[in-house]
Coordinates of C-alpha atoms in Angstrom, one line a residue:
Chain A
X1 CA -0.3 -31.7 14.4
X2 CA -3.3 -30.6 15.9
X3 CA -3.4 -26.8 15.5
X4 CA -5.4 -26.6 11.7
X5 CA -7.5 -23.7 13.4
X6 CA -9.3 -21.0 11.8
X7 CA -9.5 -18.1 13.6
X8 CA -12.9 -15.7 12.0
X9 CA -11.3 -12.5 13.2
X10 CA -13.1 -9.8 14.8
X11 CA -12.9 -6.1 14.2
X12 CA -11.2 -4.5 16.7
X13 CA -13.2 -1.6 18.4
X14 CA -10.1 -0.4 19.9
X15 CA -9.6 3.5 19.0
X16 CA -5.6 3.6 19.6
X17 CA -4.1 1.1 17.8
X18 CA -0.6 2.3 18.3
X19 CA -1.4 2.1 22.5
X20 CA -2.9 -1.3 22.2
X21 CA 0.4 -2.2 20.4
X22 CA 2.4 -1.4 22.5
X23 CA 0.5 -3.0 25.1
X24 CA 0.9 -6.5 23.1
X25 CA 4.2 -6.0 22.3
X26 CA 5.2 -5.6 26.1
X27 CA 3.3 -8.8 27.2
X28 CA 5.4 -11.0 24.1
X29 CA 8.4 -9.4 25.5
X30 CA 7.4 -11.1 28.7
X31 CA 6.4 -14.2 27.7
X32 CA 9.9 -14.6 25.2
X33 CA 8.1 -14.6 22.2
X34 CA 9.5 -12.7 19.3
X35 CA 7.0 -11.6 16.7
X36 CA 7.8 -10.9 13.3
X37 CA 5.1 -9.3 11.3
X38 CA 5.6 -10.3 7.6
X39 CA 4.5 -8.1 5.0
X40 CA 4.3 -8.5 0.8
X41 CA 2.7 -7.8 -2.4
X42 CA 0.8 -11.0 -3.2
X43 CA 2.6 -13.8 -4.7
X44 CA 6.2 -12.5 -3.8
X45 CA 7.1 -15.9 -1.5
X46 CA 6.3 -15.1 1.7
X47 CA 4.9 -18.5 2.5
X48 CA 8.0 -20.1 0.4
X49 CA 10.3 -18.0 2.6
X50 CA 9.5 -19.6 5.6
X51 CA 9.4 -23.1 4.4
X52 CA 12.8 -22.4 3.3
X53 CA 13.6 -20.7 7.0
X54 CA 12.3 -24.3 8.6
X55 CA 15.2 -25.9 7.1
X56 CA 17.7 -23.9 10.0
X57 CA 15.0 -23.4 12.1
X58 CA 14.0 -26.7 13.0
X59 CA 15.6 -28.4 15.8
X60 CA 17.3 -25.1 16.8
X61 CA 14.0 -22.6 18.1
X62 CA 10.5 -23.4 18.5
X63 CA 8.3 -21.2 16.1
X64 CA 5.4 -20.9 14.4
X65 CA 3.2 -19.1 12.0
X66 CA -0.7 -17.4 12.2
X67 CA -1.2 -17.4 7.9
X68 CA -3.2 -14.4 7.9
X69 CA -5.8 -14.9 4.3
X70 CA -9.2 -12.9 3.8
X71 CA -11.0 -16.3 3.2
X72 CA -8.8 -19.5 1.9
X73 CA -7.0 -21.8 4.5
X74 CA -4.0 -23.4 2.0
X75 CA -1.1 -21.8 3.5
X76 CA -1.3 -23.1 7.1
X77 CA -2.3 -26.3 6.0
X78 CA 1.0 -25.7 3.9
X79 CA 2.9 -25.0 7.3
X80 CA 1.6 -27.8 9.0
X81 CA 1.7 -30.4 6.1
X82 CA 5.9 -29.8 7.0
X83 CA 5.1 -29.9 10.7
X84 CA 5.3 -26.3 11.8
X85 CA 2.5 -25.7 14.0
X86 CA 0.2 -23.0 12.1
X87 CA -3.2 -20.7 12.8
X88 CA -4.9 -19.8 10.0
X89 CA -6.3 -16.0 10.5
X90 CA -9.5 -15.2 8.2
X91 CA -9.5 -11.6 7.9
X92 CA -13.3 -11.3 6.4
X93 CA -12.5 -8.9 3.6
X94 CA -10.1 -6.9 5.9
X95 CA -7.0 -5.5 4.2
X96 CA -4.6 -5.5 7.3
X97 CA -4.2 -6.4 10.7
X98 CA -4.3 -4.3 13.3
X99 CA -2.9 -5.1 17.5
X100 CA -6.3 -6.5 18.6
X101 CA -6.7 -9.2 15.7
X102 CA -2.8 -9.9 16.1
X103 CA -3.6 -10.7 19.5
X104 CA -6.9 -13.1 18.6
X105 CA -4.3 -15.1 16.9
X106 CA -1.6 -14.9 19.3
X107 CA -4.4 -16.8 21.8
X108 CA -5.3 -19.7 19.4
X109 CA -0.8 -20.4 18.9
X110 CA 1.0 -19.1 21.9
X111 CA 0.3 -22.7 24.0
X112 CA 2.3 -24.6 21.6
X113 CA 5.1 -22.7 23.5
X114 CA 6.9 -20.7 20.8
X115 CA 10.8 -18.8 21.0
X116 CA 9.5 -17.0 17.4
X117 CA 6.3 -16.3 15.9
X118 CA 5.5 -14.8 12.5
X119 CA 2.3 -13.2 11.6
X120 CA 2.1 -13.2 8.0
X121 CA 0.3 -10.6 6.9
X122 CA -2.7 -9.6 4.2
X123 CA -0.8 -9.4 0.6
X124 CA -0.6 -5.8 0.0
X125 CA 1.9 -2.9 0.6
X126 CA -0.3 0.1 1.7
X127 CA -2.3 -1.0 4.3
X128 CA -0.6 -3.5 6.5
X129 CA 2.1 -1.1 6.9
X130 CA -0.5 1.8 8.5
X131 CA -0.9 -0.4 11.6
X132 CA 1.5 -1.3 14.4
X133 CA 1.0 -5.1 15.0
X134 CA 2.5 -5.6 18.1
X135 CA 5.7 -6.7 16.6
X136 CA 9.2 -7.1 17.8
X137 CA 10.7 -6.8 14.0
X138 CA 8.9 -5.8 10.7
X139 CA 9.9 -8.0 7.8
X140 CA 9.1 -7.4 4.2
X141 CA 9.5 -9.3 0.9
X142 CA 10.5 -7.9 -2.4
X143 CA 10.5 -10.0 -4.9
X144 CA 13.0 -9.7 -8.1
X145 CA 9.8 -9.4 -10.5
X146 CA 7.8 -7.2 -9.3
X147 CA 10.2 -4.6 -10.4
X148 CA 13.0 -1.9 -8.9
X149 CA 10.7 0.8 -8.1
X150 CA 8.6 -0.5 -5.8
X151 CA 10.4 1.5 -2.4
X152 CA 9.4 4.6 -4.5
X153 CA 5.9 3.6 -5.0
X154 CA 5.0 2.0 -1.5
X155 CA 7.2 3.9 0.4
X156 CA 5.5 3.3 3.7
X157 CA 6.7 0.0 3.6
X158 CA 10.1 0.6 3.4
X159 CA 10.0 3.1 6.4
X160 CA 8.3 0.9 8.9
X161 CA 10.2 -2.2 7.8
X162 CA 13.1 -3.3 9.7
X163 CA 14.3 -6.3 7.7
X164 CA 14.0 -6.1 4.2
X165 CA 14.5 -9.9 1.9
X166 CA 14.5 -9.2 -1.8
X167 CA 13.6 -12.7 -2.7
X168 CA 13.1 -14.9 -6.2
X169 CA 16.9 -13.9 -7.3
X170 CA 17.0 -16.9 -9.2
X171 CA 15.4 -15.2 -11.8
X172 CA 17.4 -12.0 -11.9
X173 CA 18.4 -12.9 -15.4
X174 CA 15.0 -12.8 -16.9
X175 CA 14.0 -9.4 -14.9
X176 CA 15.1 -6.1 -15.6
X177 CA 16.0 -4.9 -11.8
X178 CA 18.5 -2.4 -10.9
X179 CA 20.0 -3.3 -7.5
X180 CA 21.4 -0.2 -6.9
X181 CA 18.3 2.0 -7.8
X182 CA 16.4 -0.2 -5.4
X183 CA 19.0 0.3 -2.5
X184 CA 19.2 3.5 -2.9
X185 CA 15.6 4.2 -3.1
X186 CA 15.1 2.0 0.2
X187 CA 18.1 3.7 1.9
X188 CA 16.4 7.5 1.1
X189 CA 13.8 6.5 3.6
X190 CA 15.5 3.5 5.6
X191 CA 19.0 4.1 6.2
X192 CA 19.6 1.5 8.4
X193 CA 16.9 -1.2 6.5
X194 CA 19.0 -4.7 6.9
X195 CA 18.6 -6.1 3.4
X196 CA 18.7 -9.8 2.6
X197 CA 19.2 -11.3 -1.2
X198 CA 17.4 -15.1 -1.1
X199 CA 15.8 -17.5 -3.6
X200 CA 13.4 -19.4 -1.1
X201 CA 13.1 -22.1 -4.8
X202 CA 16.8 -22.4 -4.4
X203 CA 17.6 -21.8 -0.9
X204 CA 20.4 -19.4 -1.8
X205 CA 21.1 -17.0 0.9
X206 CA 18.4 -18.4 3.3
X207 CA 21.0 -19.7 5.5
X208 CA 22.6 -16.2 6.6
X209 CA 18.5 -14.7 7.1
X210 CA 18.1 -17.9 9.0
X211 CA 21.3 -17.0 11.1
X212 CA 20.0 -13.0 11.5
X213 CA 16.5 -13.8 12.8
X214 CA 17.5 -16.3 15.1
X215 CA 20.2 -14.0 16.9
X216 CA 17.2 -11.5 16.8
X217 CA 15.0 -13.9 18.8
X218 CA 17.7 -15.0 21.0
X219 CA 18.2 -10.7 21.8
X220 CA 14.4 -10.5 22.0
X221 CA 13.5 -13.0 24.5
X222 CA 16.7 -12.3 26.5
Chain B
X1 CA 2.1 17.5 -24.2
X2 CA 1.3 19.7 -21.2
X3 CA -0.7 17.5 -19.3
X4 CA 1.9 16.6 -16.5
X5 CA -0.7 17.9 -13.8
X6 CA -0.3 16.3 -10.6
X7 CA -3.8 16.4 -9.1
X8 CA -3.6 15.8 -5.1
X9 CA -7.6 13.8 -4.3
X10 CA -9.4 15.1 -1.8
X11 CA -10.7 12.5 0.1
X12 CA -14.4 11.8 -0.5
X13 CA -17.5 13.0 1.3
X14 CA -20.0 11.2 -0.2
X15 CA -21.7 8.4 1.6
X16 CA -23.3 6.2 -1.0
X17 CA -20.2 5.3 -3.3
X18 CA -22.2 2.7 -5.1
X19 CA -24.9 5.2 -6.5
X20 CA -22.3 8.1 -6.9
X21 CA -20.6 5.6 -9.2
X22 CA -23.9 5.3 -11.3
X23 CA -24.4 8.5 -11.9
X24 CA -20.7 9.0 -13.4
X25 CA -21.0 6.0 -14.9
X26 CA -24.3 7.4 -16.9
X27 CA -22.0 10.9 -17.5
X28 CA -19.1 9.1 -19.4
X29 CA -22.0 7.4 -21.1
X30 CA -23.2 10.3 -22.6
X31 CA -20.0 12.3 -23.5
X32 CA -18.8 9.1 -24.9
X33 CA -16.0 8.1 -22.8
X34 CA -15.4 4.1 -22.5
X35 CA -13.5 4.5 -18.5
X36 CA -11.4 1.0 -17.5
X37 CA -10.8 1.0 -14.2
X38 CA -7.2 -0.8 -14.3
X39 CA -6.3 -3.0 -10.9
X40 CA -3.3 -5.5 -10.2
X41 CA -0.9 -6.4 -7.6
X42 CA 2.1 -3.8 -7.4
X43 CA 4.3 -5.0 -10.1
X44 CA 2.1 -6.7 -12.4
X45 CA 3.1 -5.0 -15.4
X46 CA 0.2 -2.1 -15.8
X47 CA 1.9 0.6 -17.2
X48 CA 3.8 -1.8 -19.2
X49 CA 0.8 -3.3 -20.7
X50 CA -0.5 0.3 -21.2
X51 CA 2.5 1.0 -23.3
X52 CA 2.6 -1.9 -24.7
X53 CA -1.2 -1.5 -26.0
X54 CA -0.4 1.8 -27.5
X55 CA 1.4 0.7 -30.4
X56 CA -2.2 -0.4 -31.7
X57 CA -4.2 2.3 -30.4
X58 CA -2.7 5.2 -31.9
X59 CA -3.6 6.6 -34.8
X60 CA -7.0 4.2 -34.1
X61 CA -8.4 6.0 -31.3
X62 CA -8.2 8.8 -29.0
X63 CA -6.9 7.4 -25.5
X64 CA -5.7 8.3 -22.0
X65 CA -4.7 7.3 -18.8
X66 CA -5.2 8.5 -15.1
X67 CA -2.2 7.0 -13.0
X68 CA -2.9 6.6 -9.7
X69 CA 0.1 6.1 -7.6
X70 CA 0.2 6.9 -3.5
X71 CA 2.6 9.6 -4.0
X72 CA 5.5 9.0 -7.0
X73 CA 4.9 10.5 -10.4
X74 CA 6.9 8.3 -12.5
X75 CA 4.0 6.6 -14.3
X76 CA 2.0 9.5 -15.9
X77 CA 5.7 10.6 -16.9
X78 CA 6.3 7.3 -18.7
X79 CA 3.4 7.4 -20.5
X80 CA 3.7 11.3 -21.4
X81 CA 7.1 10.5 -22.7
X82 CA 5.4 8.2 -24.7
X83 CA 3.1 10.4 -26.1
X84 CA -0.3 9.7 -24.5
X85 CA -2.4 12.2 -22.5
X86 CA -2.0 11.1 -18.8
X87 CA -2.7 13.0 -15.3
X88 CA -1.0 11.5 -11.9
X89 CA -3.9 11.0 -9.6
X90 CA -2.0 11.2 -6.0
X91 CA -4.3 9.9 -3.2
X92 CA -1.9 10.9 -0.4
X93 CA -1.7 7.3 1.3
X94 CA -4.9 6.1 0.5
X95 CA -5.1 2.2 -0.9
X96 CA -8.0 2.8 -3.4
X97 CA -10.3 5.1 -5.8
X98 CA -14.3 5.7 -5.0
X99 CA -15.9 7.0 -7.7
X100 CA -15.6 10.8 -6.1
X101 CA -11.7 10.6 -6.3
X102 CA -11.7 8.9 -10.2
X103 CA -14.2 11.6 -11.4
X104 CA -11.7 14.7 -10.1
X105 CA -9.3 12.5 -12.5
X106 CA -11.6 12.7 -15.2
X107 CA -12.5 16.8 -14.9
X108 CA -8.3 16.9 -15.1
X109 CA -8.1 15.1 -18.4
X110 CA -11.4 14.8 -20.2
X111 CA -11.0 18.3 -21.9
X112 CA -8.1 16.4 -24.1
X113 CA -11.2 14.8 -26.2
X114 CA -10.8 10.6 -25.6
X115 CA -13.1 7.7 -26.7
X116 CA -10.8 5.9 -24.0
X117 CA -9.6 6.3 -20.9
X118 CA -8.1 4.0 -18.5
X119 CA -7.7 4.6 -14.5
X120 CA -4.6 2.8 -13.3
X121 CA -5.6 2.5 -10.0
X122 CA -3.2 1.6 -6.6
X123 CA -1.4 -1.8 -6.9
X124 CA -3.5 -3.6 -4.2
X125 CA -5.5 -6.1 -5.0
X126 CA -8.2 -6.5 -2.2
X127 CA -9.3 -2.5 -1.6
X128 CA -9.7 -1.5 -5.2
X129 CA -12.1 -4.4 -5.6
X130 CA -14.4 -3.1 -2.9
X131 CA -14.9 0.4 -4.8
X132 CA -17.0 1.0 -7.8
X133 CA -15.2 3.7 -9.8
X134 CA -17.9 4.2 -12.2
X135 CA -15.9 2.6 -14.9
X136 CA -17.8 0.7 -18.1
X137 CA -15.2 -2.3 -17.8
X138 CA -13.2 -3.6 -14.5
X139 CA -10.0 -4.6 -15.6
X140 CA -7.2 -7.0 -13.6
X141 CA -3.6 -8.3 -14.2
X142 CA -2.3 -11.3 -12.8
X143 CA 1.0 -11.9 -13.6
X144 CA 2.8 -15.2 -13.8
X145 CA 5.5 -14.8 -11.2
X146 CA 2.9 -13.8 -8.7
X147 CA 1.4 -17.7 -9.0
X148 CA -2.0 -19.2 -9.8
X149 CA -3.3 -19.1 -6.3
X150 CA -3.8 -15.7 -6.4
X151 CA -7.7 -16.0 -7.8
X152 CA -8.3 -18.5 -4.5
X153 CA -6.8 -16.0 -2.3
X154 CA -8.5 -12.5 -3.5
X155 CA -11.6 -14.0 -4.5
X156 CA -13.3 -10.6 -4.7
X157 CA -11.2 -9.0 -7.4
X158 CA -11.7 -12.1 -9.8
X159 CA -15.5 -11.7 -8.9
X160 CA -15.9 -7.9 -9.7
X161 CA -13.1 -8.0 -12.6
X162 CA -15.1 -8.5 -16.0
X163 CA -11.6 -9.4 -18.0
X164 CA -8.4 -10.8 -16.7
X165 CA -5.0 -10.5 -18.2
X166 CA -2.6 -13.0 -17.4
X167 CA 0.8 -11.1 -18.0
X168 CA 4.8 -12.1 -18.6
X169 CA 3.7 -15.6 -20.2
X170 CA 7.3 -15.1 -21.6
X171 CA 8.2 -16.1 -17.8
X172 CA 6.4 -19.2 -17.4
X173 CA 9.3 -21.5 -18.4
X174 CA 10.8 -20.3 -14.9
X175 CA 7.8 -20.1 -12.8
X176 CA 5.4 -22.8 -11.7
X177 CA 2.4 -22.0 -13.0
X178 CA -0.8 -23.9 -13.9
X179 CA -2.9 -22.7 -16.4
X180 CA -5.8 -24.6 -15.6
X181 CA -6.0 -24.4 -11.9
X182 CA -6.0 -20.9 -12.3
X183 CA -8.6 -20.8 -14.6
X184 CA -10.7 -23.0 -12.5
X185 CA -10.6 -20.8 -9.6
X186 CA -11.2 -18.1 -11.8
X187 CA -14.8 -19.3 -13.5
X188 CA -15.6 -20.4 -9.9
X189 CA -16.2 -17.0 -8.6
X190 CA -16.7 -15.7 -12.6
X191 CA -18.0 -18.2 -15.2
X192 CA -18.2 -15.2 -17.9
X193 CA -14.2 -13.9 -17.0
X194 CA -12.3 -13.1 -20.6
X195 CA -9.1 -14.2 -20.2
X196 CA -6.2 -13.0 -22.5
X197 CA -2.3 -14.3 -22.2
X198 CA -0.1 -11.9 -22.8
X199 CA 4.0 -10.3 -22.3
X200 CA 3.6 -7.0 -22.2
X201 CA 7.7 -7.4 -23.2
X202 CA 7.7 -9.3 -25.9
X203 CA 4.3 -8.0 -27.5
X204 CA 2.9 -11.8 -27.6
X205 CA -0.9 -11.9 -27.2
X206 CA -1.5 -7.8 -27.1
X207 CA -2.6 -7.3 -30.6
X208 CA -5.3 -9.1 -29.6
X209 CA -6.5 -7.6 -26.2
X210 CA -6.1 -4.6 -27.7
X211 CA -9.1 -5.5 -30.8
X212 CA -10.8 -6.6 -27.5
X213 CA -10.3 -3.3 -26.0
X214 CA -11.2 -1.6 -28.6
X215 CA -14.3 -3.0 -29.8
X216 CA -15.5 -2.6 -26.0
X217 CA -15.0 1.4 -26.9
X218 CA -16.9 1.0 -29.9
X219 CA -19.7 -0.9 -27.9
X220 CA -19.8 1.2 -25.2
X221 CA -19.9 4.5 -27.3
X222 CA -22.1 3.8 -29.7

């Protein structure tokens, strides 16, 4: 595949984010493509997640992934290496992404002629979550070792997500983490928060996130 | 103890961080205060390593801790319970500390008398990095779950970090994790990085980062 781009991203001088947003998220609706803005603590699989998702995926929707990184370039090689077409996003030291640089990477993926796109965001819970993307759905990983509490601590991130995927439960037995405590602590802010259990190493429960995020795209781009 | 304050920052006005740093820097010098400014992905194990280092501390010198949380209290509890002077630094959404907001921190706490005093600042691991806190030692945990790219992908914290801790070694039968990869990246951006392994849980390799620690203290307040 062709695409191994890398996209320096510019700061947006755009002063209303949210407007700009909205603006992007209209024009995607238009164009049938569903955006899913994927958001983490580093290192809790969010690359891993959608390897796994290529499995149901492929064959079935045409999709693709901008690997937003503040300088390396390994995870959209890592996409395209299993033939996902893939943008890589440098950020420049920027913690987030905001409407405008969403939409600088739309531009360098949307002619490949996508059904779903994910925009996987900066590692980091506080400042991704501050900024509307432009995104039909807001995904967010959990992962079984960074610990129960985290929906108290971050707790932005569990009110703007939509979609929550606690992931790595394959190692549930080694971690200390109190299912319920988390639910609840994710409900207090989210009550409606869809929450997914998945090992993206083992591929348990990928299958039924698969199944939701396809049905989601197929509503979007109705 | 009766240092349960919750101090709410103000956001800073101050327009040269870097030499507002130095000159709290030169303060701590002189009263004798050793500041580690404490930085790690959410869920790296920091207040666990705190705790964990406490079993060597006490009784060997006077210590603290400033938590710094974006608006839960449950760390400076934690380490109250366990008997340590600690303030709960709230930054009301903010992803880092300047040195402005760490030295409000330090008028909340410093009257206790310390030799030691650590600032466990937000779990992000790109904003922190860009601040200067005015701390003698930069301190940052990687843990093993979170994978050995992470030093490729957040260059700058292993580049302003003057030791790493590489924590829950007791999980790296169940994670993929090389040693040496990590460690390459690392002396890349930082030839001169000490690097300790260590679980927090099990107590493995903390007797030592704590002689580390606390020679530092010695050092620095000599």
């Amino acid at each position: 595949m062709e695409l191994a781009k890398v996209i320096e991203l510019k700061e947006s001088i755009l002063e209303n984010n949210d407007e700009d947003a909205q603006v992007l998220r209209d024009e995607l609706k238009e164009k049938k493509i569903c955006l899913v803005n994927l958001m983490s603590s580093p290192g809790s699989g969010k690359t891993t997640t959608l390897l796994a998702l290529n499995k149901y995926f492929d064959g079935r929707l045409r999709w693709g992934v901008m690997e937003a990184d503040i300088d390396s370039s390994v995870d959209a090689q890592t996409m395209l290496d299993a033939g996902v077409p893939a943008v890589q996003l440098h950020t420049g030291g920027m913690c987030h992404l905001d409407a405008d640089m969403t939409r600088q990477g739309v531009r360098a993926i949307e002619e490949t002629g996508l059904d779903l796109l994910f925009l996987e965001n900066i590692g980091n819970l506080v400042c991704p979550a501050e900024f509307d993307t432009g995104a039909a759905l807001n995904m967010t990983i959990l992962s079984v070792p960074e610990g129960d509490d985290k929906p108290a601590k971050y707790p932005l991130m569990y009110e703007v997500a939509d979609l929550l995927v606690v992931n790595k439960i394959d190692a549930l037995a080694v971690f200390d983490f109190d299912k319920e405590r988390m639910e609840r602590d994710v409900r207090k802010r989210n009550p409606d928060m869809k929450i997914f259990y998945i090992s993206a190493l083992t591929g348990e429960g990928v299958e039924e996130l698969a199944a939701y995020l396809m049905e989601k795209t197929k509503e979007w781009n109705a």
